[in-house]
Tab-separated table of C-alpha atoms in Angstrom:
chain	number	residue	atom	x	y	z
A	1	SER	CA	-4.335	4.551	-22.889
A	2	CYS	CA	-6.819	3.830	-25.562
A	3	ASP	CA	-10.656	4.008	-25.694
A	4	VAL	CA	-11.259	1.111	-28.066
A	5	VAL	CA	-9.558	-2.415	-28.278
A	6	TRP	CA	-9.780	-5.394	-30.900
A	7	VAL	CA	-11.317	-8.351	-29.312
A	8	ARG	CA	-11.858	-11.849	-30.388
A	9	TYR	CA	-14.502	-13.856	-28.558
A	10	HIS	CA	-13.254	-17.065	-26.928
A	11	ASN	CA	-15.318	-19.358	-29.113
A	12	ALA	CA	-14.495	-17.378	-32.432
A	13	LEU	CA	-12.023	-17.973	-35.213
A	14	ALA	CA	-8.692	-16.207	-35.134
A	15	GLU	CA	-9.759	-13.772	-37.845
A	16	GLU	CA	-13.150	-12.859	-36.277
A	17	VAL	CA	-12.356	-9.855	-34.244
A	18	VAL	CA	-14.779	-6.907	-33.282
A	19	LEU	CA	-14.189	-3.419	-31.994
A	20	VAL	CA	-15.035	-2.851	-28.442
A	21	GLU	CA	-15.257	0.328	-26.532
A	22	LEU	CA	-13.437	0.331	-23.219
A	23	ALA	CA	-15.784	1.091	-20.150
A	24	VAL	CA	-13.240	0.024	-17.662
A	25	ALA	CA	-11.287	2.688	-15.483
A	26	GLN	CA	-7.565	2.772	-15.423
A	27	TYR	CA	-7.185	-0.455	-17.533
A	28	GLU	CA	-4.227	-0.875	-19.873
A	29	PRO	CA	-5.024	-3.665	-22.513
A	30	ALA	CA	-2.609	-6.574	-23.168
A	31	VAL	CA	-2.780	-9.551	-25.352
A	32	GLY	CA	-4.330	-12.424	-23.663
A	33	ASP	CA	-6.462	-10.480	-21.485
A	34	TRP	CA	-10.093	-11.764	-20.883
A	35	LEU	CA	-12.694	-9.039	-21.008
A	36	LEU	CA	-16.172	-9.078	-19.841
A	37	VAL	CA	-18.119	-7.655	-23.014
A	38	THR	CA	-21.695	-6.354	-23.184
A	39	GLU	CA	-23.533	-5.591	-26.337
A	40	THR	CA	-26.191	-3.415	-27.416
A	41	PRO	CA	-27.772	-3.806	-31.052
A	42	THR	CA	-25.300	-1.222	-32.273
A	43	GLU	CA	-22.455	-1.042	-29.755
A	44	ARG	CA	-20.077	-3.363	-27.773
A	45	TYR	CA	-18.478	-2.223	-24.343
A	46	ALA	CA	-15.801	-3.918	-22.136
A	47	VAL	CA	-17.227	-3.577	-18.798
A	48	GLY	CA	-14.948	-5.845	-16.820
A	49	VAL	CA	-11.447	-7.450	-16.932
A	50	LEU	CA	-11.169	-11.127	-15.726
A	51	GLY	CA	-8.054	-12.882	-14.422
A	52	ALA	CA	-4.533	-11.556	-15.048
A	53	GLY	CA	-5.839	-8.484	-17.044
A	54	ARG	CA	-5.517	-6.198	-14.002
A	55	ARG	CA	-1.586	-6.675	-13.899
A	56	ARG	CA	-1.160	-2.892	-13.091
A	57	MET	CA	-3.602	-0.081	-12.076
A	58	THR	CA	-2.451	3.605	-11.853
A	59	LEU	CA	-4.694	6.164	-9.973
A	60	GLU	CA	-3.435	9.520	-10.856
A	61	ALA	CA	-4.635	13.117	-9.936
A	62	PRO	CA	-3.129	16.449	-11.068
A	63	GLU	CA	-3.352	17.844	-7.425
A	64	GLU	CA	-4.464	15.803	-4.723
A	65	LEU	CA	-5.975	12.278	-4.369
A	66	TYR	CA	-8.411	11.449	-1.549
A	67	VAL	CA	-9.604	8.004	-0.405
A	68	ARG	CA	-12.371	8.044	2.067
A	69	ALA	CA	-14.304	5.227	3.790
A	70	ALA	CA	-16.950	5.213	6.401
A	71	GLN	CA	-15.487	2.354	8.445
A	72	ARG	CA	-12.053	1.412	7.150
A	73	ILE	CA	-9.502	1.031	4.270
A	74	VAL	CA	-7.503	-2.241	3.927
A	75	LEU	CA	-4.582	-2.673	1.615
A	76	ASP	CA	-3.837	-6.464	1.146
A	77	ALA	CA	-0.919	-7.411	-0.907
A	78	PRO	CA	2.505	-9.351	-0.621
A	79	SER	CA	4.388	-6.315	-0.523
A	80	VAL	CA	3.275	-2.439	-0.257
A	81	GLU	CA	5.551	0.343	-0.868
A	82	VAL	CA	5.033	4.091	-0.162
A	83	ARG	CA	7.208	6.730	-1.754
A	84	ALA	CA	7.155	10.347	-0.770
A	85	HIS	CA	9.325	13.465	-0.141
A	86	ALA	CA	7.313	13.776	3.168
A	87	PHE	CA	5.084	11.444	4.939
A	88	ALA	CA	2.658	12.379	7.686
A	89	LEU	CA	0.430	10.013	9.809
A	90	ASP	CA	-2.353	11.642	11.871
A	91	ALA	CA	-3.996	9.089	13.955
A	92	SER	CA	-5.471	8.841	17.497
A	93	THR	CA	-3.849	5.302	17.909
A	94	VAL	CA	-1.225	3.481	15.917
A	95	ILE	CA	-0.671	-0.142	16.152
A	96	GLU	CA	2.182	-1.909	14.306
A	97	ARG	CA	2.601	-5.652	14.143
A	98	SER	CA	5.516	-7.365	12.310
A	99	GLU	CA	7.960	-10.212	12.613
A	100	SER	CA	10.859	-7.922	12.234
A	101	SER	CA	11.259	-4.262	11.820
A	102	HIS	CA	14.110	-2.091	10.773
A	103	ARG	CA	14.057	1.774	10.455
A	104	ILE	CA	16.968	3.438	8.820
A	105	THR	CA	17.227	7.293	9.217
A	106	GLY	CA	19.685	10.030	9.097
A	107	GLU	CA	18.229	11.469	12.138
A	108	ALA	CA	15.419	10.222	14.454
A	109	HIS	CA	13.318	12.363	17.048
A	110	GLN	CA	10.513	10.996	19.211
A	111	SER	CA	8.573	13.028	21.924
A	112	SER	CA	5.658	11.955	23.943
A	113	ARG	CA	4.069	12.619	27.213
A	114	ARG	CA	5.026	9.125	28.606
A	115	MET	CA	6.930	6.218	27.160
A	116	ARG	CA	7.517	2.439	28.192
A	117	THR	CA	9.530	-0.093	26.253
A	118	LEU	CA	8.950	-3.685	27.020
A	119	VAL	CA	11.488	-6.366	25.712
A	120	GLU	CA	11.227	-10.038	26.389
A	121	GLY	CA	14.844	-10.789	25.730
A	122	ASP	CA	17.930	-8.702	25.550
A	123	CYS	CA	17.810	-4.910	24.805
A	124	GLU	CA	20.986	-3.302	23.520
A	125	THR	CA	21.720	0.348	22.798
A	126	VAL	CA	24.720	1.209	20.776
A	127	ALA	CA	26.018	4.813	20.364
A	128	GLY	CA	29.128	6.946	20.179
A	129	ARG	CA	27.818	8.762	23.204
A	130	VAL	CA	24.730	8.312	25.493
A	131	SER	CA	23.073	10.927	27.789
A	132	ILE	CA	20.258	10.190	30.164
A	133	ALA	CA	18.725	13.199	31.968
A	134	ALA	CA	15.982	13.148	34.467
A	135	GLU	CA	14.369	16.016	36.244
A	136	GLU	CA	13.593	13.790	39.226
A	137	ASP	CA	14.656	10.161	40.152
A	138	THR	CA	16.528	7.709	37.897
A	139	ARG	CA	16.472	4.116	38.682
A	140	ILE	CA	18.581	1.314	37.630
A	141	ASP	CA	17.308	-1.964	38.935
A	142	GLY	CA	19.248	-5.193	38.037
A	143	ARG	CA	20.967	-8.359	39.821
A	144	ARG	CA	24.174	-6.813	38.667
A	145	VAL	CA	24.883	-3.270	37.163
A	146	LEU	CA	28.250	-3.254	35.346
A	147	LEU	CA	29.907	-0.028	34.686
A	148	GLY	CA	33.021	0.620	32.496
């Protein structure tokens, strides 16, 4: 990235450009960006980017990056992607809401003290082989039970 950019004020002639020092973190300038510029008697600083100037922003850390908030952190975008070799989520409660959910994995394991699945419509499990084991009772309750 660069530390200074050439700027033309919106009401200036095309050839009237000034050199402005960037004071905006993680900003990659592009032609057509609108900058908020402040001036001292001897210097000019770009202190903000207006409109589409924030097309892409990269947060980069050489080792670890921590994001912390006292109340909550909200990610709001049409699409969010997380790419990682390993992904760990540590929370006391996890709530997921979606219109549709698909999980594709090579192998899946789930363990919990108790589990309950509620489905309004049909529920289907398709596998090459299915094994259900219980240390105590196993109950199948239905109007009809079809085997084979």
